[in-house]
Every structure is written in C-alpha cells, then in structure tokens.
XYZ file of C-alpha atoms in Angstrom:
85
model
C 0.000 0.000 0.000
C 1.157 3.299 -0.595
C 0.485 7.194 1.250
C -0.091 10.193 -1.113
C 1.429 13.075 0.862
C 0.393 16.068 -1.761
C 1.764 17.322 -4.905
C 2.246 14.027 -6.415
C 4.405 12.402 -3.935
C 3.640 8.811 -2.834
C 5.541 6.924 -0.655
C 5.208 3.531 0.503
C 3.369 2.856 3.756
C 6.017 -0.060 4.939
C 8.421 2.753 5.229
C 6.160 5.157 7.283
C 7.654 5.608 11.315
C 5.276 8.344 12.230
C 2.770 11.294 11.187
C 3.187 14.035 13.124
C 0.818 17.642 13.071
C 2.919 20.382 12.761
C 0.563 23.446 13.030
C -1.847 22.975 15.508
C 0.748 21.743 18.372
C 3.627 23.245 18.044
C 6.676 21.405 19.911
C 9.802 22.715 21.088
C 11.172 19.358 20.919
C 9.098 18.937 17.069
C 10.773 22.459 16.045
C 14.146 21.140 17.004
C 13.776 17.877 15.099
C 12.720 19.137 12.039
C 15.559 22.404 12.195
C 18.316 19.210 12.914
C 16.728 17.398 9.629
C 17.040 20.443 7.231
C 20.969 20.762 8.778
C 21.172 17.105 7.395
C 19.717 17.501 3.958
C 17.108 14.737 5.065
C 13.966 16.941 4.529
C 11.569 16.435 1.502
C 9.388 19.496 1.788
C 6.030 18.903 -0.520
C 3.638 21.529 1.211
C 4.743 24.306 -1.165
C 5.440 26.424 2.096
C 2.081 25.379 3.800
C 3.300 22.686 5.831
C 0.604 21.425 8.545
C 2.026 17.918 9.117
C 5.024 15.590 8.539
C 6.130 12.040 7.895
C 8.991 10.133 9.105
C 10.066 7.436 7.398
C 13.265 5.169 7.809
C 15.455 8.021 5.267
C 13.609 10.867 4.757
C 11.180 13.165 7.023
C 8.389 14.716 4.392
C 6.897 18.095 5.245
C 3.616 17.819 3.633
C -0.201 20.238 3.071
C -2.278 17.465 4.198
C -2.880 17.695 8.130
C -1.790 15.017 9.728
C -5.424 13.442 10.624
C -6.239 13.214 6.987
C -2.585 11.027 6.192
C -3.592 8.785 9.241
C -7.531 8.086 7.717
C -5.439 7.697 4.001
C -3.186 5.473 5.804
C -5.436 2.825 7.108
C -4.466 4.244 10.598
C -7.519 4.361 12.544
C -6.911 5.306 16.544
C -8.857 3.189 18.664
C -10.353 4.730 22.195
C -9.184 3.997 25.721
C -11.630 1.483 27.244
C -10.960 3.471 30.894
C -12.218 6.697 30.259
C-alpha cells in the first residue's frame, strides 16, 4: 500500500515511522527535530510552504499540506479509544 502526501508524492506505507501535526501543536522538541533534519539535507518538503504535518520514514522526514489526521484516515491508521475513560 502506498500514502499520497500532496503534490504528487507517494511513498510507501512499509516505510512510514510516524505522522506528526505540525501546526496545531507546536513542539519545542518537534521544532528542534525538524531544524536538525534540514541541517542534514534529510527533509523532503512537498507543502509548497504550507506545511501542517510531517512524515517520518526510515530516510527521509516529508513536510507535507495534508494535516496530519487526513494522512492517518489515508493510511489505514484508525486510533482506537481507551476502554478506561
């Protein structure tokens, strides 16, 4: 199976670590990961400048448009509830 992160990028979901929202969190610790990425030349960015999520695979993280809900339902990915609450 395969993810379609945006302007015609597709990736394969075997190679998918994590989807992560960038805009409606923001993280200190997300900020910092993504800043130490672009230092390595290991960022794909596919938003066009609108990033609101991104995906990590095993190589490369992808900045993508899509928000990172919508990825997770294209993924397969659905989050199950906590019994407890």
């Amino acid at each position: 199976m395969f993810l379609h992160l945006g302007a015609d990028k597709v990736i394969p979901l075997r190679d998918v670590i994590a989807i992560t929202d960038l805009k409606s969190s923001p993280s200190k610790i997300n900020d910092e990961f993504i800043h130490t990425m672009q230092e390595e030349s290991m960022i794909v960015d596919v938003s066009e400048g609108n990033a609101k999520s991104f995906v990590i695979t095993d190589k490369i993280v992808y900045l993508s448009a899509i928000s990172s809900p919508t990825l997770k339902k294209r993924s397969g990915y659905i989050a199950e509830l906590d019994d407890e609450e």
